[in-house]
Amino acid sequence: MVAGLDEKLEPIFQDVLRRNPGETEFHQAVREVLETLGPVLVKYPELAEQKIIQRICEPERQIIFRVPWQDDRGQIQINRAFRVEFNSALGPYKGGMRFHPSVYLGIIKFLGFEQIFKNALTGLPIGGGKGGSDFDPKGKSDAEIMRFCQSLMTELYRHIGEHTDVPAGDIGVGGREIGYLFGQYKRITNRYESGVLTGKGLNWGGSRARTEATGYGAIFFLEEMLKVRGDSIEGKTCVVSGSGNVAIYAIEKAQALGARVIACSDSNGVVVDQDGIDLALLKQIKEVERRRLSAYVQERTGATYLENGCIWTVPCQIALPCATQNELTAKDAQSLVRNGCIAVAEGANMPTTPEGIHVLMDAGIAFGPGKAANAGGVATSALEMQQNASRDSWSFEYTEQRLKEIMVNIHRNCYETSEEFDSKGNYVVGANIAGFLKVGHAMAALGLV
Ligand code: NDP
Ligand code: 2IT
């Protein structure tokens, strides 16, 4: 069951459906935000008058382009790429690039829409955008990845810039891809413009702690949610879906704070290791060798691999979805509740379905939505931009400390906003309203643009 919409908001949502046919993930992301904004329009009628919600739902600019490239056999391949420049009221468009075969405009728009509010919550001067391609990096050689990135940037370069739009990584885009993208941007423009991309390598303008930031940040947010309940992560049994960038560093920080992480996954299966995930082995397999997760159990007897298994059936106290959208359904939420789960923090973007969120919240589970809980990645990207602008480079400890402060502030802001709007402890309400108010007031101040 999904909540109804306020009578002022229903026609706005119907218009979004009509104008964006078939983009189901985008509809889902918009609906989730609109469901929480009714009381905001009562308190701030001027935002309704200014049609701020209607304006926020329409991207400022959408770019769709062809990416032709040649594979190692000499065959010509064609992909489609996107950059949706959603909202620049608070700063240059900022958000990652996703390379995954499932990418189409509706995915990039849902991600770009969520990015607006997430970036507002960081308190840093960044607008919202997102991009990507239906290119599948799996099984491609480094040379193929490079040629694809170079071809993509040959079009993208004219749309981005440190004061315009600053892409970074997301699914399928990490340090290797950012390197090829940055190299081509530099070559085409003849400018060493560090601030045009984030997630760069440490020896060419990257920030320390950016690789770790999303996963660490999600755990800092989780800690704050547990603190409110007089509890902590220490000694808790956790499961983390995915085994990519966000999952690996969520596991690292959870373990550092004394949690027992017993399972992780990829799109083929689940690893359960009751002795605790061996993080050095996981990093070796995923980051160095770029192999499938099933390799983990070949190296570690005692761990089990569940092919096509569902990670949410593994009993745990804390669940961290860190893979992809709609990976945690109502049925999964019911099995978490049954097994005594107390908290869910979303490392991924929109990983829990609306029905899943409903089940978790009804059961009184602490629920940290992605646009708050995973904001540490983009926040540290903004810290990378700060370092680039001042041609400086901070220590790991200092950068991590800044990240932690940002996550504590986001948690406090969401919690206090939820209280102010009579939904104490509902972080979905808190994150949506706090993010919306920051962007909405800025848009109103900037006039009709
Ligand atoms: P990676 O590419 O590093 O890892 C993605 C992981 O999720 C892999 O284990 C992958 O498995 C799994 N996965 C991806 N797509 C699917 C799918 N359709 N079904 C099942 N499993 C899937 O990406 P990240 O770790 O960077 O991103 C993970 C999530 O976190 C995404 O939702 C992303 O938007 C979000 N995020 C990322 C941030 C960042 O800084 N990187 C910041 C904030 C949010 P497989 O290898 O089998 O595909
Ligand atoms: O979803 C996200 O916030 C990201 N993929 C990170 C974006 C960024 O610009 O660092």
Short mmCIF file of C-alpha atoms and ligand atoms in Angstrom, two decimals:
data_model
loop_
_atom_site.label_atom_id
_atom_site.label_comp_id
_atom_site.label_asym_id
_atom_site.label_seq_id
_atom_site.Cartn_x
_atom_site.Cartn_y
_atom_site.Cartn_z
CA MET A 1 0.00 0.00 0.00
CA VAL A 2 1.27 3.46 -0.91
CA ALA A 3 0.17 6.74 0.66
CA GLY A 4 -2.16 9.03 -1.27
CA LEU A 5 -1.16 12.42 -2.59
CA ASP A 6 -2.36 15.78 -1.32
CA GLU A 7 -5.07 17.25 -3.58
CA LYS A 8 -2.75 20.07 -4.72
CA LEU A 9 -0.02 17.58 -5.56
CA GLU A 10 -2.05 14.93 -7.41
CA PRO A 11 -2.46 17.03 -10.60
CA ILE A 12 1.26 17.86 -10.54
CA PHE A 13 2.06 14.16 -10.38
CA GLN A 14 -0.43 13.34 -13.14
CA ASP A 15 1.33 15.90 -15.29
CA VAL A 16 4.71 14.27 -14.59
CA LEU A 17 3.25 10.90 -15.66
CA ARG A 18 1.83 12.40 -18.84
CA ARG A 19 5.00 14.28 -19.80
CA ASN A 20 7.39 11.40 -19.09
CA PRO A 21 5.69 8.23 -20.37
CA GLY A 22 7.21 4.89 -19.54
CA GLU A 23 9.84 6.26 -17.15
CA THR A 24 8.72 4.20 -14.18
CA GLU A 25 11.74 4.76 -11.94
CA PHE A 26 11.46 8.51 -12.46
CA HIS A 27 7.74 8.37 -11.57
CA GLN A 28 8.59 6.40 -8.43
CA ALA A 29 11.23 8.90 -7.28
CA VAL A 30 8.97 11.90 -7.91
CA ARG A 31 6.00 10.30 -6.20
CA GLU A 32 8.02 9.48 -3.08
CA VAL A 33 9.03 13.13 -2.73
CA LEU A 34 5.57 14.55 -3.52
CA GLU A 35 3.97 12.28 -0.92
CA THR A 36 5.84 14.18 1.78
CA LEU A 37 5.40 17.77 0.53
CA GLY A 38 1.72 18.44 1.34
CA PRO A 39 2.40 20.16 4.70
CA VAL A 40 5.20 22.20 3.14
CA LEU A 41 2.84 23.94 0.74
CA VAL A 42 0.57 24.80 3.65
CA LYS A 43 3.44 26.35 5.57
CA TYR A 44 5.05 28.05 2.54
CA PRO A 45 2.24 28.99 0.11
CA GLU A 46 4.67 31.22 -1.78
CA LEU A 47 6.49 28.10 -3.02
CA ALA A 48 3.21 26.81 -4.50
CA GLU A 49 2.55 30.24 -6.00
CA GLN A 50 5.99 30.17 -7.64
CA LYS A 51 5.28 26.65 -9.03
CA ILE A 52 8.53 25.45 -7.49
CA ILE A 53 7.47 21.77 -7.46
CA GLN A 54 6.43 21.80 -11.13
CA ARG A 55 9.74 23.48 -12.00
CA ILE A 56 11.81 21.03 -9.93
CA CYS A 57 10.19 18.06 -11.74
CA GLU A 58 11.30 19.34 -15.16
CA PRO A 59 15.06 19.03 -15.88
CA GLU A 60 16.76 22.26 -16.92
CA ARG A 61 18.47 20.45 -19.80
CA GLN A 62 18.65 16.87 -21.13
CA ILE A 63 21.37 15.69 -23.47
CA ILE A 64 21.16 12.37 -25.36
CA PHE A 65 23.90 11.32 -27.75
CA ARG A 66 25.42 8.49 -29.77
CA VAL A 67 28.66 6.89 -28.62
CA PRO A 68 30.31 4.91 -31.43
CA TRP A 69 33.42 2.87 -30.58
CA GLN A 70 35.44 -0.04 -31.87
CA ASP A 71 35.86 -3.28 -29.92
CA ASP A 72 39.04 -5.38 -29.78
CA ARG A 73 37.95 -7.40 -32.81
CA GLY A 74 37.62 -4.24 -34.86
CA GLN A 75 33.81 -4.38 -34.84
CA ILE A 76 31.91 -1.11 -34.56
CA GLN A 77 29.67 -0.78 -31.52
CA ILE A 78 27.02 1.86 -30.86
CA ASN A 79 25.82 2.94 -27.44
CA ARG A 80 23.57 5.71 -26.22
CA ALA A 81 24.62 8.15 -23.51
CA PHE A 82 22.78 10.70 -21.41
CA ARG A 83 23.47 13.70 -19.25
CA VAL A 84 20.48 15.18 -17.46
CA GLU A 85 21.28 18.61 -16.02
CA PHE A 86 18.42 18.76 -13.57
CA ASN A 87 18.80 21.74 -11.28
CA SER A 88 21.47 24.41 -10.82
CA ALA A 89 19.87 26.61 -8.15
CA LEU A 90 22.55 25.76 -5.57
CA GLY A 91 25.62 25.28 -7.75
CA PRO A 92 26.92 23.56 -10.89
CA TYR A 93 25.11 20.34 -11.83
CA LYS A 94 26.77 17.52 -9.88
CA GLY A 95 26.27 13.78 -10.01
CA GLY A 96 27.73 10.54 -11.26
CA MET A 97 27.82 8.68 -14.56
CA ARG A 98 26.41 5.12 -14.63
CA PHE A 99 27.51 2.50 -17.18
CA HIS A 100 25.06 -0.41 -17.11
CA PRO A 101 22.98 -2.13 -19.81
CA SER A 102 19.77 -1.22 -17.95
CA VAL A 103 20.41 2.52 -18.37
CA TYR A 104 17.75 4.52 -20.24
CA LEU A 105 16.42 8.04 -19.79
CA GLY A 106 14.04 7.05 -16.94
CA ILE A 107 16.93 5.70 -14.81
CA ILE A 108 19.08 8.78 -15.33
CA LYS A 109 16.15 11.06 -14.55
CA PHE A 110 15.28 9.27 -11.30
CA LEU A 111 18.91 9.49 -10.24
CA GLY A 112 19.20 13.14 -11.28
CA PHE A 113 15.99 14.04 -9.47
CA GLU A 114 17.14 12.41 -6.21
CA GLN A 115 20.53 14.04 -6.61
CA ILE A 116 18.98 17.53 -6.36
CA PHE A 117 17.73 16.90 -2.81
CA LYS A 118 20.73 14.84 -1.73
CA ASN A 119 23.15 17.53 -2.83
CA ALA A 120 21.07 20.20 -1.06
CA LEU A 121 21.27 18.17 2.17
CA THR A 122 25.08 18.17 2.08
CA GLY A 123 24.99 21.94 2.69
CA LEU A 124 27.61 22.36 -0.05
CA PRO A 125 27.20 24.49 -3.21
CA ILE A 126 26.22 21.80 -5.73
CA GLY A 127 23.21 21.46 -8.02
CA GLY A 128 21.82 18.14 -9.25
CA GLY A 129 22.57 16.14 -12.39
CA LYS A 130 23.26 12.60 -13.54
CA GLY A 131 24.45 10.79 -16.62
CA GLY A 132 25.32 7.43 -18.00
CA SER A 133 25.15 4.98 -20.83
CA ASP A 134 23.68 1.58 -21.69
CA PHE A 135 27.28 0.41 -22.25
CA ASP A 136 28.02 -2.85 -20.38
CA PRO A 137 31.55 -2.79 -18.94
CA LYS A 138 31.42 -6.49 -17.96
CA GLY A 139 33.92 -8.56 -19.88
CA LYS A 140 35.43 -5.57 -21.69
CA SER A 141 39.20 -5.10 -21.90
CA ASP A 142 40.91 -1.98 -20.51
CA ALA A 143 41.49 -0.86 -24.13
CA GLU A 144 37.77 -1.18 -24.93
CA ILE A 145 36.82 0.73 -21.80
CA MET A 146 39.30 3.44 -22.79
CA ARG A 147 38.00 3.76 -26.35
CA PHE A 148 34.43 3.92 -25.12
CA CYS A 149 35.25 6.61 -22.51
CA GLN A 150 37.16 8.65 -25.08
CA SER A 151 34.29 8.52 -27.55
CA LEU A 152 31.77 9.46 -24.87
CA MET A 153 33.86 12.43 -23.74
CA THR A 154 34.29 13.61 -27.34
CA GLU A 155 30.63 14.68 -27.11
CA LEU A 156 30.25 15.27 -23.37
CA TYR A 157 33.15 17.74 -23.06
CA ARG A 158 31.14 20.60 -24.61
CA HIS A 159 28.46 20.33 -21.92
CA ILE A 160 30.57 20.14 -18.74
CA GLY A 161 33.04 22.32 -16.83
CA GLU A 162 33.99 23.15 -13.26
CA HIS A 163 31.38 25.92 -13.08
CA THR A 164 28.79 24.17 -15.27
CA ASP A 165 28.46 20.44 -14.69
CA VAL A 166 30.81 18.12 -12.81
CA PRO A 167 30.36 14.36 -13.41
CA ALA A 168 31.79 11.57 -11.23
CA GLY A 169 31.36 7.80 -10.84
CA ASP A 170 28.39 5.55 -10.14
CA ILE A 171 27.65 1.92 -11.08
CA GLY A 172 30.29 0.73 -13.56
CA VAL A 173 32.30 3.95 -13.34
CA GLY A 174 35.26 4.12 -10.94
CA GLY A 175 38.79 5.49 -10.89
CA ARG A 176 39.81 3.78 -14.14
CA GLU A 177 36.95 5.27 -16.16
CA ILE A 178 37.31 8.73 -14.59
CA GLY A 179 40.98 8.63 -15.65
CA TYR A 180 40.16 7.92 -19.31
CA LEU A 181 37.38 10.54 -19.26
CA PHE A 182 39.65 13.17 -17.71
CA GLY A 183 42.48 12.41 -20.12
CA GLN A 184 40.23 12.92 -23.13
CA TYR A 185 38.70 16.12 -21.70
CA LYS A 186 42.19 17.54 -21.15
CA ARG A 187 43.27 16.56 -24.64
CA ILE A 188 40.27 18.09 -26.40
CA THR A 189 40.17 21.33 -24.41
CA ASN A 190 43.90 21.76 -23.82
CA ARG A 191 43.05 22.65 -20.22
CA TYR A 192 44.11 20.95 -17.00
CA GLU A 193 40.78 21.71 -15.38
CA SER A 194 40.86 19.49 -12.27
CA GLY A 195 37.43 20.59 -11.09
CA VAL A 196 35.59 19.22 -14.14
CA LEU A 197 35.36 15.66 -12.78
CA THR A 198 35.55 14.13 -9.31
CA GLY A 199 36.69 10.72 -8.18
CA LYS A 200 40.10 11.35 -9.74
CA GLY A 201 43.25 9.44 -8.77
CA LEU A 202 45.22 10.71 -5.77
CA ASN A 203 48.28 11.64 -7.85
CA TRP A 204 46.30 13.73 -10.36
CA GLY A 205 43.88 15.86 -8.39
CA GLY A 206 41.72 13.37 -6.52
CA SER A 207 40.68 13.66 -2.89
CA ARG A 208 41.71 11.28 -0.17
CA ALA A 209 38.71 9.41 1.27
CA ARG A 210 36.58 9.88 -1.88
CA THR A 211 36.79 6.16 -2.68
CA GLU A 212 35.68 5.31 0.84
CA ALA A 213 33.21 8.18 1.24
CA THR A 214 29.83 6.74 0.25
CA GLY A 215 30.20 3.54 2.26
CA TYR A 216 31.78 5.26 5.27
CA GLY A 217 29.15 8.00 5.14
CA ALA A 218 26.30 5.48 5.15
CA ILE A 219 27.73 3.91 8.30
CA PHE A 220 28.14 7.34 9.97
CA PHE A 221 24.48 8.04 9.20
CA LEU A 222 23.48 4.62 10.55
CA GLU A 223 25.44 5.28 13.76
CA GLU A 224 23.49 8.52 14.28
CA MET A 225 20.14 6.77 13.75
CA LEU A 226 21.11 4.11 16.29
CA LYS A 227 22.36 6.74 18.75
CA VAL A 228 18.90 8.35 18.79
CA ARG A 229 17.59 4.95 19.92
CA GLY A 230 20.25 4.58 22.60
CA ASP A 231 21.98 1.86 20.59
CA SER A 232 25.15 1.41 18.52
CA ILE A 233 26.53 -0.67 15.67
CA GLU A 234 29.04 -2.50 17.88
CA GLY A 235 28.48 -6.24 17.97
CA LYS A 236 25.59 -6.12 15.50
CA THR A 237 25.18 -8.64 12.70
CA CYS A 238 24.99 -6.89 9.31
CA VAL A 239 24.35 -7.86 5.71
CA VAL A 240 25.41 -5.62 2.83
CA SER A 241 24.07 -6.13 -0.69
CA GLY A 242 26.39 -5.54 -3.63
CA SER A 243 30.17 -5.90 -3.63
CA GLY A 244 31.17 -2.76 -5.49
CA ASN A 245 32.54 0.56 -4.31
CA VAL A 246 29.77 1.46 -1.86
CA ALA A 247 29.38 -2.06 -0.42
CA ILE A 248 33.12 -2.60 0.14
CA TYR A 249 33.63 0.59 2.14
CA ALA A 250 30.39 0.20 4.08
CA ILE A 251 31.71 -3.21 5.14
CA GLU A 252 35.11 -1.71 6.01
CA LYS A 253 33.67 0.97 8.32
CA ALA A 254 31.05 -1.33 9.85
CA GLN A 255 33.80 -3.81 10.74
CA ALA A 256 36.03 -1.04 12.10
CA LEU A 257 33.20 -0.05 14.45
CA GLY A 258 32.82 -3.61 15.73
CA ALA A 259 29.98 -5.00 13.60
CA ARG A 260 29.94 -8.55 12.24
CA VAL A 261 29.27 -8.38 8.50
CA ILE A 262 28.25 -11.87 7.40
CA ALA A 263 26.99 -11.47 3.81
CA CYS A 264 27.39 -9.54 0.57
CA SER A 265 26.31 -10.16 -3.03
CA ASP A 266 26.50 -9.39 -6.73
CA SER A 267 23.92 -9.79 -9.47
CA ASN A 268 24.64 -13.53 -9.69
CA GLY A 269 24.56 -14.59 -6.05
CA VAL A 270 25.17 -14.15 -2.34
CA VAL A 271 28.17 -14.97 -0.18
CA VAL A 272 27.49 -15.87 3.45
CA ASP A 273 30.51 -16.01 5.73
CA GLN A 274 29.56 -16.51 9.39
CA ASP A 275 33.15 -15.79 10.45
CA GLY A 276 32.79 -12.29 9.00
CA ILE A 277 33.55 -11.17 5.43
CA ASP A 278 37.30 -11.25 4.73
CA LEU A 279 37.64 -7.72 3.40
CA ALA A 280 41.20 -8.06 2.09
CA LEU A 281 40.08 -11.04 0.00
CA LEU A 282 36.94 -9.23 -1.19
CA LYS A 283 39.00 -6.20 -2.30
CA GLN A 284 41.52 -8.44 -4.07
CA ILE A 285 38.74 -10.18 -6.04
CA LYS A 286 36.64 -7.11 -6.86
CA GLU A 287 39.09 -4.17 -7.04
CA VAL A 288 42.29 -5.82 -8.25
CA GLU A 289 41.24 -8.88 -10.25
CA ARG A 290 37.77 -7.65 -11.28
CA ARG A 291 36.31 -11.15 -10.87
CA ARG A 292 32.83 -12.33 -9.94
CA LEU A 293 31.95 -12.64 -6.26
CA SER A 294 31.63 -16.45 -6.56
CA ALA A 295 35.47 -16.53 -6.54
CA TYR A 296 35.32 -15.66 -2.82
CA VAL A 297 34.22 -19.15 -1.77
CA GLN A 298 36.95 -20.79 -3.85
CA GLU A 299 39.50 -19.02 -1.65
CA ARG A 300 37.66 -19.27 1.64
CA THR A 301 36.34 -22.63 2.73
CA GLY A 302 33.63 -22.25 5.34
CA ALA A 303 31.88 -19.50 3.40
CA THR A 304 28.89 -20.47 1.27
CA TYR A 305 27.73 -19.16 -2.10
CA LEU A 306 24.00 -19.03 -2.85
CA GLU A 307 23.62 -18.77 -6.60
CA ASN A 308 20.68 -16.46 -7.42
CA GLY A 309 20.12 -16.27 -3.65
CA CYS A 310 18.33 -13.45 -1.86
CA ILE A 311 20.52 -11.66 0.67
CA TRP A 312 17.55 -10.33 2.66
CA THR A 313 16.66 -13.84 3.85
CA VAL A 314 19.98 -14.02 5.74
CA PRO A 315 19.08 -13.21 9.37
CA CYS A 316 20.62 -9.89 10.50
CA GLN A 317 20.12 -6.92 12.81
CA ILE A 318 21.21 -4.33 10.27
CA ALA A 319 20.64 -4.38 6.50
CA LEU A 320 22.55 -2.15 4.09
CA PRO A 321 21.31 -2.22 0.49
CA CYS A 322 24.32 -1.02 -1.53
CA ALA A 323 23.70 -2.43 -5.04
CA THR A 324 20.89 -0.95 -7.11
CA GLN A 325 17.33 0.41 -7.32
CA ASN A 326 14.35 -1.65 -6.17
CA GLU A 327 16.49 -4.49 -4.86
CA LEU A 328 14.61 -4.67 -1.53
CA THR A 329 10.90 -5.43 -1.96
CA ALA A 330 7.97 -5.74 0.47
CA LYS A 331 8.58 -9.48 0.67
CA ASP A 332 12.27 -8.89 1.48
CA ALA A 333 11.29 -6.28 4.08
CA GLN A 334 8.94 -8.80 5.69
CA SER A 335 11.73 -11.34 6.03
CA LEU A 336 14.02 -8.69 7.57
CA VAL A 337 11.29 -7.80 10.09
CA ARG A 338 10.66 -11.46 10.88
CA ASN A 339 14.35 -12.02 11.53
CA GLY A 340 14.61 -9.14 14.01
CA CYS A 341 16.24 -6.43 11.91
CA ILE A 342 16.41 -3.04 13.70
CA ALA A 343 17.86 -0.69 11.08
CA VAL A 344 18.19 -0.22 7.31
CA ALA A 345 20.45 2.44 5.78
CA GLU A 346 20.42 2.83 1.99
CA GLY A 347 23.90 3.01 0.47
CA ALA A 348 22.39 2.63 -3.00
CA ASN A 349 19.94 5.02 -4.69
CA MET A 350 16.27 4.04 -4.21
CA PRO A 351 17.08 0.39 -3.36
CA THR A 352 13.89 -0.13 -1.33
CA THR A 353 10.54 -0.22 -3.15
CA PRO A 354 7.76 2.07 -1.81
CA GLU A 355 5.95 -0.99 -0.43
CA GLY A 356 9.21 -2.19 1.16
CA ILE A 357 9.70 1.16 2.92
CA HIS A 358 6.15 0.94 4.21
CA VAL A 359 6.73 -2.52 5.73
CA LEU A 360 10.00 -1.42 7.40
CA MET A 361 8.56 1.75 8.86
CA ASP A 362 5.37 0.06 10.09
CA ALA A 363 7.58 -2.36 11.98
CA GLY A 364 9.41 0.54 13.66
CA ILE A 365 12.73 -0.18 11.96
CA ALA A 366 15.07 2.83 11.72
CA PHE A 367 15.11 3.62 8.00
CA GLY A 368 17.71 5.93 6.42
CA PRO A 369 16.74 6.82 2.83
CA GLY A 370 19.47 6.98 0.18
CA LYS A 371 19.30 10.70 -0.45
CA ALA A 372 20.42 11.22 3.15
CA ALA A 373 22.36 8.05 4.00
CA ASN A 374 24.47 7.88 0.82
CA ALA A 375 25.17 11.62 0.51
CA GLY A 376 28.73 11.15 1.79
CA GLY A 377 30.00 10.29 -1.70
CA VAL A 378 28.83 13.43 -3.40
CA ALA A 379 29.71 15.51 -0.34
CA THR A 380 33.31 14.33 -0.58
CA SER A 381 33.19 15.07 -4.30
CA ALA A 382 32.37 18.65 -3.32
CA LEU A 383 35.35 18.56 -0.94
CA GLU A 384 37.45 17.38 -3.90
CA MET A 385 36.22 20.42 -5.86
CA GLN A 386 37.21 22.65 -2.92
CA GLN A 387 40.70 21.18 -2.85
CA ASN A 388 41.02 21.57 -6.64
CA ALA A 389 39.88 25.22 -6.50
CA SER A 390 42.52 26.05 -3.90
CA ARG A 391 45.14 23.72 -5.48
CA ASP A 392 45.36 22.00 -2.14
CA SER A 393 45.33 18.39 -0.96
CA TRP A 394 44.09 17.43 2.49
CA SER A 395 45.08 14.49 4.70
CA PHE A 396 42.90 11.38 4.93
CA GLU A 397 42.12 12.10 8.59
CA TYR A 398 41.04 15.67 7.95
CA THR A 399 38.88 14.73 4.94
CA GLU A 400 37.23 11.86 6.80
CA GLN A 401 36.55 14.18 9.74
CA ARG A 402 34.83 16.65 7.38
CA LEU A 403 32.79 13.80 5.91
CA LYS A 404 31.74 12.66 9.36
CA GLU A 405 30.66 16.17 10.37
CA ILE A 406 28.62 16.47 7.16
CA MET A 407 26.84 13.15 7.81
CA VAL A 408 26.10 14.09 11.43
CA ASN A 409 24.66 17.41 10.22
CA ILE A 410 22.54 15.71 7.55
CA HIS A 411 21.17 13.34 10.16
CA ARG A 412 20.39 16.18 12.56
CA ASN A 413 18.75 18.26 9.84
CA CYS A 414 16.57 15.32 8.72
CA TYR A 415 15.64 14.41 12.29
CA GLU A 416 14.75 17.97 13.30
CA THR A 417 12.79 18.53 10.09
CA SER A 418 10.83 15.31 10.68
CA GLU A 419 9.98 16.60 14.17
CA GLU A 420 8.97 20.02 12.86
CA PHE A 421 6.56 18.38 10.40
CA ASP A 422 5.00 16.04 13.00
CA SER A 423 6.71 12.87 11.79
CA LYS A 424 9.45 12.48 14.38
CA GLY A 425 12.03 9.89 13.34
CA ASN A 426 10.65 9.55 9.80
CA TYR A 427 13.82 10.26 7.81
CA VAL A 428 11.99 10.02 4.47
CA VAL A 429 9.87 13.00 5.46
CA GLY A 430 12.86 14.79 7.01
CA ALA A 431 15.21 14.31 4.04
CA ASN A 432 12.65 15.20 1.38
CA ILE A 433 11.40 18.33 3.12
CA ALA A 434 14.80 19.62 4.27
CA GLY A 435 16.28 19.09 0.79
CA PHE A 436 13.26 20.56 -0.96
CA LEU A 437 13.15 23.70 1.21
CA LYS A 438 16.80 24.49 0.59
CA VAL A 439 16.47 24.20 -3.21
CA GLY A 440 12.97 25.69 -3.34
CA HIS A 441 13.86 28.86 -1.44
CA ALA A 442 16.95 29.32 -3.63
CA MET A 443 14.88 28.90 -6.80
CA ALA A 444 12.35 31.44 -5.55
CA ALA A 445 15.14 33.92 -4.81
CA LEU A 446 16.66 33.53 -8.28
CA GLY A 447 13.45 34.53 -10.03
CA LEU A 448 11.71 32.84 -12.93
CA VAL A 449 14.64 31.10 -14.64
P1 NDP B 1 29.71 -0.53 -8.46
O1 NDP B 1 29.62 -0.65 -9.93
O2 NDP B 1 31.03 -0.35 -7.82
O3 NDP B 1 29.03 -1.80 -7.78
C1 NDP B 1 27.70 -2.12 -8.04
C2 NDP B 1 27.34 -3.39 -7.26
O4 NDP B 1 25.93 -3.56 -7.33
C3 NDP B 1 27.95 -4.63 -7.88
O5 NDP B 1 28.16 -5.58 -6.87
C4 NDP B 1 26.87 -5.08 -8.85
O6 NDP B 1 26.89 -6.46 -9.14
C5 NDP B 1 25.62 -4.74 -8.09
N1 NDP B 1 24.56 -4.44 -9.06
C6 NDP B 1 24.54 -3.41 -9.95
N2 NDP B 1 23.45 -3.44 -10.71
C7 NDP B 1 22.76 -4.51 -10.31
C8 NDP B 1 21.54 -5.08 -10.71
N3 NDP B 1 20.80 -4.54 -11.70
N4 NDP B 1 21.11 -6.18 -10.03
C9 NDP B 1 21.86 -6.71 -9.03
N5 NDP B 1 23.03 -6.22 -8.60
C10 NDP B 1 23.47 -5.13 -9.24
O7 NDP B 1 28.73 0.66 -8.08
P2 NDP B 1 28.66 1.52 -6.72
O8 NDP B 1 29.05 0.69 -5.55
O9 NDP B 1 29.36 2.79 -6.96
O10 NDP B 1 27.10 1.85 -6.66
C11 NDP B 1 26.16 1.08 -5.91
C12 NDP B 1 24.94 1.89 -5.60
O11 NDP B 1 25.31 3.03 -4.82
C13 NDP B 1 24.20 2.48 -6.81
O12 NDP B 1 22.82 2.52 -6.50
C14 NDP B 1 24.74 3.89 -6.91
O13 NDP B 1 23.84 4.75 -7.57
C15 NDP B 1 24.84 4.23 -5.43
N6 NDP B 1 25.73 5.32 -5.07
C16 NDP B 1 27.05 5.33 -5.45
C17 NDP B 1 27.87 6.37 -5.06
C18 NDP B 1 29.32 6.38 -5.39
O14 NDP B 1 30.01 7.31 -4.94
N7 NDP B 1 29.86 5.43 -6.13
C19 NDP B 1 27.36 7.49 -4.27
C20 NDP B 1 25.98 7.35 -3.85
C21 NDP B 1 25.22 6.31 -4.26
P3 NDP B 1 27.39 -6.95 -10.60
O15 NDP B 1 28.87 -6.77 -10.61
O16 NDP B 1 26.97 -8.37 -10.66
O17 NDP B 1 26.68 -6.10 -11.61
O1 2IT B 2 24.69 8.91 -6.44
C1 2IT B 2 25.64 9.64 -6.13
O2 2IT B 2 25.55 10.51 -5.25
C2 2IT B 2 26.93 9.41 -6.79
N1 2IT B 2 27.04 8.50 -7.61
C3 2IT B 2 28.10 10.30 -6.50
C4 2IT B 2 28.02 11.57 -7.30
C5 2IT B 2 29.23 12.47 -7.22
O3 2IT B 2 29.18 13.49 -7.94
O4 2IT B 2 30.17 12.21 -6.50
#
